[in-house]
Coordinates of C-alpha atoms in Angstrom, one line a residue:
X27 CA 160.0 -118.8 -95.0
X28 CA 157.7 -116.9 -97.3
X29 CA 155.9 -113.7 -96.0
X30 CA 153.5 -113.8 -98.9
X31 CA 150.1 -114.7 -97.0
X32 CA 146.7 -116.3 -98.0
X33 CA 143.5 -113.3 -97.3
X34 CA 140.3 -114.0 -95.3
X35 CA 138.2 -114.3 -98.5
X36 CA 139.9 -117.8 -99.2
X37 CA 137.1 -119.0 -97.7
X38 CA 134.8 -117.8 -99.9
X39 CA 136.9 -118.5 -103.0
X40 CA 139.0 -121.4 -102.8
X41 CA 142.7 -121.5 -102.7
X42 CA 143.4 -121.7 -106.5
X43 CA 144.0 -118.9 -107.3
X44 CA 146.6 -118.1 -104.6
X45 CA 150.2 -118.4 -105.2
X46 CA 151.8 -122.0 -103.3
X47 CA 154.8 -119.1 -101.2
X48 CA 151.4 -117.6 -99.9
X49 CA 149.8 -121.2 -98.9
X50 CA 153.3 -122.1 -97.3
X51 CA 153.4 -118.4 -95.8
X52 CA 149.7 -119.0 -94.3
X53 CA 150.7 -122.7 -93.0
X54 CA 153.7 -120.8 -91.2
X55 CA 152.3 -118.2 -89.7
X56 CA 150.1 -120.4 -87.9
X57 CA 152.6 -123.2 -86.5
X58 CA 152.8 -125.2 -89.6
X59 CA 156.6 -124.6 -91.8
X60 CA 156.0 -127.1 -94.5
X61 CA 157.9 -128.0 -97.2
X62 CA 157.7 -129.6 -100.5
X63 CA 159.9 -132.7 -99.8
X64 CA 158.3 -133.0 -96.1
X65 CA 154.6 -132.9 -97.7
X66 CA 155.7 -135.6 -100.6
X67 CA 157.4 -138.1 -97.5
X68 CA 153.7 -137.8 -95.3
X69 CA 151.9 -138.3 -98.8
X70 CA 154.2 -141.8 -99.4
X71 CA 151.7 -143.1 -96.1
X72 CA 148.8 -140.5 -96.1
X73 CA 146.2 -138.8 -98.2
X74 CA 145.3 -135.4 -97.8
X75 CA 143.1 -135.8 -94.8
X76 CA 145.3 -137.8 -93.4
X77 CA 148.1 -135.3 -93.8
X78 CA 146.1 -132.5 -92.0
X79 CA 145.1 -135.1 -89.4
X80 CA 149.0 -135.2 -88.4
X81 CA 149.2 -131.4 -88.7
X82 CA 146.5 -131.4 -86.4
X83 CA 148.5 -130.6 -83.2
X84 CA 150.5 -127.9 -84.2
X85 CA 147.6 -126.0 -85.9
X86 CA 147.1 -122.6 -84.4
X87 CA 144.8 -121.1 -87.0
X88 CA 141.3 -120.2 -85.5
X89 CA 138.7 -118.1 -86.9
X90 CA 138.4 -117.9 -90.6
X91 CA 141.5 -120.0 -90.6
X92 CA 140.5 -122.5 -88.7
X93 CA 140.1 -125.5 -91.6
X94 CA 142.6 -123.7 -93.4
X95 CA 145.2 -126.3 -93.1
X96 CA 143.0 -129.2 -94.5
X97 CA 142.2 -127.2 -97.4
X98 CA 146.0 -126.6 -98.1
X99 CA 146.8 -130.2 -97.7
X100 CA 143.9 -131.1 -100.7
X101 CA 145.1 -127.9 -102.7
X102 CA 149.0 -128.5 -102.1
X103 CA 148.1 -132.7 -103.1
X104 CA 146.6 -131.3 -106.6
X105 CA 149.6 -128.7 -107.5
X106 CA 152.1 -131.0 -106.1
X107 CA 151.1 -134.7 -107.0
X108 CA 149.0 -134.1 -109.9
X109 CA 149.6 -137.6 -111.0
X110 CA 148.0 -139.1 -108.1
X111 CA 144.7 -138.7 -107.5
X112 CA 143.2 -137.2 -104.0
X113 CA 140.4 -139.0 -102.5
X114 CA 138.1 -135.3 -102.7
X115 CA 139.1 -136.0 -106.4
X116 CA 136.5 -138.9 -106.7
X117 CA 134.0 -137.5 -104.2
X118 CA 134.0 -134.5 -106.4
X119 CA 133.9 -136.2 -109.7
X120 CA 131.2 -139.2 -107.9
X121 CA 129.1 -136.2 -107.3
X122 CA 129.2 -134.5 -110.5
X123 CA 128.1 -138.2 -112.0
X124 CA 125.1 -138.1 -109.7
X125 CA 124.1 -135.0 -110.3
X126 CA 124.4 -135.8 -114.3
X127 CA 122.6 -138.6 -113.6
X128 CA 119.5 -137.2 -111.6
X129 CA 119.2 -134.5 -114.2
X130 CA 118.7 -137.0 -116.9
X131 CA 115.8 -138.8 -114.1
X132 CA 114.0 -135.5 -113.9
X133 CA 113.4 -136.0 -118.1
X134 CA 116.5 -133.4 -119.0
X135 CA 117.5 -135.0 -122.0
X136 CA 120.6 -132.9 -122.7
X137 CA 121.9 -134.1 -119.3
X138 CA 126.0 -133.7 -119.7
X139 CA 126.2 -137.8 -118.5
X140 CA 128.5 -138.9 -121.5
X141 CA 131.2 -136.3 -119.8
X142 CA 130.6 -137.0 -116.6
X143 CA 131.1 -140.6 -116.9
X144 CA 134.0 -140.2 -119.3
X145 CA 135.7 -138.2 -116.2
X146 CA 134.6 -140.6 -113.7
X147 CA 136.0 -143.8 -115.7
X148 CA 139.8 -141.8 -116.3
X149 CA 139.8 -140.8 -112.1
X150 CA 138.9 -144.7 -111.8
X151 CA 141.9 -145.5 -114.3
X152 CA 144.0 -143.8 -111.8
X153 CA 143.0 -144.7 -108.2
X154 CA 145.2 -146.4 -105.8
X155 CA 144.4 -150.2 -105.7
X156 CA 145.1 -153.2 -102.8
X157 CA 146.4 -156.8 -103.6
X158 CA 143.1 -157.6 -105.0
X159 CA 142.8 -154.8 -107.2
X160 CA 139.8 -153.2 -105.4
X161 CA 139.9 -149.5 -104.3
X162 CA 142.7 -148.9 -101.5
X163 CA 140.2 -148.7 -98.4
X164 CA 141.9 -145.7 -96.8
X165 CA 141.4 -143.6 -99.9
X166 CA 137.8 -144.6 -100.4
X167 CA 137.0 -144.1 -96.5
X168 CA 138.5 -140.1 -97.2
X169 CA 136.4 -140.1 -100.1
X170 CA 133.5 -140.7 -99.1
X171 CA 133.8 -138.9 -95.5
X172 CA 131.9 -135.5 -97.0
X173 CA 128.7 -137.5 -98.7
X174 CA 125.6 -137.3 -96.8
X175 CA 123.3 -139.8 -95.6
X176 CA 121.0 -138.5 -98.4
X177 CA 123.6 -138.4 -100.9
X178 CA 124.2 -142.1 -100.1
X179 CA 121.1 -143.0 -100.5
X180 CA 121.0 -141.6 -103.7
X181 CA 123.8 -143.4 -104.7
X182 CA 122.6 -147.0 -103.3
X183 CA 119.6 -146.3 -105.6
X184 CA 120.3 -145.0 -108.5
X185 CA 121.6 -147.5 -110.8
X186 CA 118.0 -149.4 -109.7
X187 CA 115.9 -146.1 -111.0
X188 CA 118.1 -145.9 -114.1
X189 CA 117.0 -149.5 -115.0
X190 CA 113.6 -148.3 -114.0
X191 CA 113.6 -145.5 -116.2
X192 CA 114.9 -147.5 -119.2
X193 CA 118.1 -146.2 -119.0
X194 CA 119.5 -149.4 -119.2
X195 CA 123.4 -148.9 -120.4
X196 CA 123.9 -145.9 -117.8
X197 CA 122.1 -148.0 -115.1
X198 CA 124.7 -151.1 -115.9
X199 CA 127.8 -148.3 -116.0
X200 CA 126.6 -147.2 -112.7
X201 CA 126.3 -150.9 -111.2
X202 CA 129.8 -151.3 -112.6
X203 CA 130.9 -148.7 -111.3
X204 CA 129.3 -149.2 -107.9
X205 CA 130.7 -152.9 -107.4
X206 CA 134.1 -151.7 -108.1
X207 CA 134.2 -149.0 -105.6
X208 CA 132.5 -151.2 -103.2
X209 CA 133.3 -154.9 -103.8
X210 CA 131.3 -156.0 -100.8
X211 CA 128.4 -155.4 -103.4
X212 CA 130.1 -157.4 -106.5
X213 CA 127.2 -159.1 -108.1
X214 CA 124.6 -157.3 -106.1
X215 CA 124.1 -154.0 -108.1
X216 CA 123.9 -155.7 -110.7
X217 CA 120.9 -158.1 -109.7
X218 CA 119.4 -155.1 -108.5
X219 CA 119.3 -153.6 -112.2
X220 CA 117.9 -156.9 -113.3
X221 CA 115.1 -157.0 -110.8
X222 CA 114.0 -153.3 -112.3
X223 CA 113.8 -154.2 -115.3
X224 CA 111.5 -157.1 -114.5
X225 CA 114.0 -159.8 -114.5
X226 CA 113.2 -160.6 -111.0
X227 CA 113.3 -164.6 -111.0
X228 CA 117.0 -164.3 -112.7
X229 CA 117.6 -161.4 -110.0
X230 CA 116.7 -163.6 -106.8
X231 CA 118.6 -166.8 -108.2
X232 CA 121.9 -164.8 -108.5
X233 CA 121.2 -163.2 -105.0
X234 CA 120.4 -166.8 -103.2
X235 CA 123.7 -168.0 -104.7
X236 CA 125.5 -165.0 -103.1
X237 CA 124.1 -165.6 -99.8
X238 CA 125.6 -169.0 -99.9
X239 CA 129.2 -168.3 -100.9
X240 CA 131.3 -168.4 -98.4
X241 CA 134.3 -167.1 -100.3
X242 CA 132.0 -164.1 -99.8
X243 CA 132.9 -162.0 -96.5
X244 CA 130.3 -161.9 -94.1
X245 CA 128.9 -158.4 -95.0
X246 CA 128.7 -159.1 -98.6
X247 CA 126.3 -162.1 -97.8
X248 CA 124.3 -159.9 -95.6
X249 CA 123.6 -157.5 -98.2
X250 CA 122.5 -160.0 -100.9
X251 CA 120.0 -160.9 -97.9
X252 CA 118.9 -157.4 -98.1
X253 CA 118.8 -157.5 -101.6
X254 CA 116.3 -160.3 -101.6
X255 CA 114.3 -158.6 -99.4
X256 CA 114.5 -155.4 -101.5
X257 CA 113.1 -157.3 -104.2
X258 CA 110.3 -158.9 -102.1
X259 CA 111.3 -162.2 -102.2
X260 CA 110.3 -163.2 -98.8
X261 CA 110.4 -166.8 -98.4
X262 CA 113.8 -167.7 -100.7
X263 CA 115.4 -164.2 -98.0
X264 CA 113.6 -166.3 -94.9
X265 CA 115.5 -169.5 -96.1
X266 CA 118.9 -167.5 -96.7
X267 CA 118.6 -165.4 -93.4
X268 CA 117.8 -168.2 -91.5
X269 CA 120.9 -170.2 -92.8
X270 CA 123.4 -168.0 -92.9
X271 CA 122.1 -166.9 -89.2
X272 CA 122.7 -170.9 -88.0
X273 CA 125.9 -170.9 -89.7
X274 CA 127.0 -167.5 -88.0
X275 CA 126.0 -168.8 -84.4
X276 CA 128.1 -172.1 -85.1
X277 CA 131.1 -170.8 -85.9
X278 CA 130.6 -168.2 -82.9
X279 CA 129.9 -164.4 -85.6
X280 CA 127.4 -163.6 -83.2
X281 CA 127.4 -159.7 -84.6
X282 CA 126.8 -161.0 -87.9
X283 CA 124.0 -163.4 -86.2
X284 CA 122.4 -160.4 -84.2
X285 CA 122.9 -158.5 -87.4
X286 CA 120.5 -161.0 -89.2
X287 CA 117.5 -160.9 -86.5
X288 CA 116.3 -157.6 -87.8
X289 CA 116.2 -158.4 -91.1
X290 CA 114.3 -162.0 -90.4
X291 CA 111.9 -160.0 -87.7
X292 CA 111.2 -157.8 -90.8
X293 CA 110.6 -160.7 -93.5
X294 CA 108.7 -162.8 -91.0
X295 CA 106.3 -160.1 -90.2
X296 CA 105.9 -159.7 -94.1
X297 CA 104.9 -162.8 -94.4
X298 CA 102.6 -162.6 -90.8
X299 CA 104.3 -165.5 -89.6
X300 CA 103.7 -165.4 -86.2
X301 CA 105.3 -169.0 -85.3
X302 CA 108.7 -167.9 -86.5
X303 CA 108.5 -165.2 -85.0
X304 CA 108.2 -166.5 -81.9
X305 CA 111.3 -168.9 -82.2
X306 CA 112.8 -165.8 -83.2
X307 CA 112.2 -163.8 -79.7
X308 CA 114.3 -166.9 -78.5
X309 CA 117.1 -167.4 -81.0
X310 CA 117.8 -163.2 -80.5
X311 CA 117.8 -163.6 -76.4
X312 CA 120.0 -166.5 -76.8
X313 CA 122.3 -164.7 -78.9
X314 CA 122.1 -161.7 -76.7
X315 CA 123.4 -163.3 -73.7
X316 CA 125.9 -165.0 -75.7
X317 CA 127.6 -161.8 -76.7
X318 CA 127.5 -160.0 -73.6
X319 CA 128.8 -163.1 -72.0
X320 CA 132.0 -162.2 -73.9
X321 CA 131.3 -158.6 -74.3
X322 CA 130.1 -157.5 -70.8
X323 CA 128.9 -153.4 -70.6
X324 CA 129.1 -153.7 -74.4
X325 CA 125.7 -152.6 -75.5
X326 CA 125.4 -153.2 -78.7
X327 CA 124.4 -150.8 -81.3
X328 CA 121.6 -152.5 -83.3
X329 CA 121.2 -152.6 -87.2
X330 CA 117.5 -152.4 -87.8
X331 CA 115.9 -152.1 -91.4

């Protein structure tokens, strides 16, 4: 086993620039003898995360070594897989996009977007795909594990206040990009752009259809409801809510039901429609005792707008 050893300051510089004997030496040291051909057989199942997830148990590093041993799994992934990409790859090259992006929204015209979307489109060229060819959803859940709440929000809006800005071919890259690394949203990003840049009729007609497709899971029809929302389209979103809320309780998706009453509560009071709201209060007790009926002590955690 090496006795070459990894120094306090990793911390504050990264593992880089350290030798692999003294990342092997530090893993060692503290519980953790790994090899090269025992790291590649975890990474056939696991990604990097993952990997330190399993180390977990052993782990006897504390201190400034305490998260040593995930940063050796990402840093061993990149020196010994360099084909594969890690999922702190994308969240890395995501946020450098973003950042590209909101430089060019604050009026920097010399913004490096070009690059960072070049980078972005050869990571995507390289990600691990399912069946359907959509992002594998254990790499993207890794991936996106360190973004913020704000940082997500920045991300659900962005390729709307491109479109806004008249950036129009980054804002449809973006949306692109978007549905492919969240297909739940296929179609939707996209009518978002349109509605910014005033195409709001078009916008709301492609958004009604995708409430209505029921090749669509569940989810994905619930966020084309929000979508129409988004855009202010309150009666054609009361008429989709309302269906898609009847067809949940029929064929017994009461979450996907409760999940809808928010989002009517909110359109109905938009529109200061007191009588459906009313029938409302009813059709959300009704569904209330229905699920803890089957899910008694289960209180439910609920999705308000």
């Amino acid at each position: 086993m090496s006795t070459q050893r990894v120094d306090k300051a990793w911390q504050q510089k990264g593992l880089k620039e350290y030798p692999t004997e003294a990342l092997l030496g530090t893993l060692g040291h503290y519980g953790l003898p790994v090899s090269e051909e025992e790291f590649r057989k975890l990474a056939e199942t696991a990604f990097p995360l993952g990997i330190a997830q399993q180390w977990r148990a052993k782990w006897k590093g504390t201190g400034p070594f305490k998260d040593f041993a995930v940063a050796a799994a990402v840093e061993l992934w990149r020196r010994w897989l360099p084909d594969r990409v890690a999922p702190m790859e994308l969240a890395d090259t995501l946020s450098g996009l973003m950042h590209a992006l909101a430089l060019l929204l604050d009026g920097k015209q010399d913004a490096p977007v070009a690059e960072a979307f070049e980078k972005m489109n050869a990571v995507r060229a390289r990600m691990p795909l399912d069946e359907q060819g959509a992002p594998q959803e254990r790499f993207m859940r890794e991936a996106l594990a360190p973004f913020t709440e704000k940082q997500a929000e920045v991300f659900d809006s962005l390729a709307e206040a491109l479109a806004s800005a008249g950036h129009a071919a980054h804002a449809d890259a973006f949306a692109d990009l978007e549905e492919f690394l969240l297909p739940d949203r296929k179609g939707i990003a996209r009518a978002m752009v349109r509605a910014a840049r005033g195409e709001v009729d078009g916008a709301t007609e492609d958004l009604v259809k995708f409430t209505e497709d029921t090749s669509r899971a569940p989810i994905s029809r619930l966020l084309a409801v929000d979508g129409l929302i988004h855009v202010k389209a309150h009666g054609r979103a009361a008429a989709a809510a309302r269906s898609l809320l009847d067809s949940a309780e029929k064929g017994g998706d009461l979450h996907l039901a409760l999940d809808l009453v928010p989002r009517l509560e909110h359109i109905y009071k938009a529109q200061n429609d007191r009588e459906s709201l009313l029938e409302l209060m009813l059709i959300s007790q009704r569904l209330e005792e229905a699920h803890d009926k089957i899910h008694p002590g289960h209180r439910r955690h609920r999705h308000g707008r």
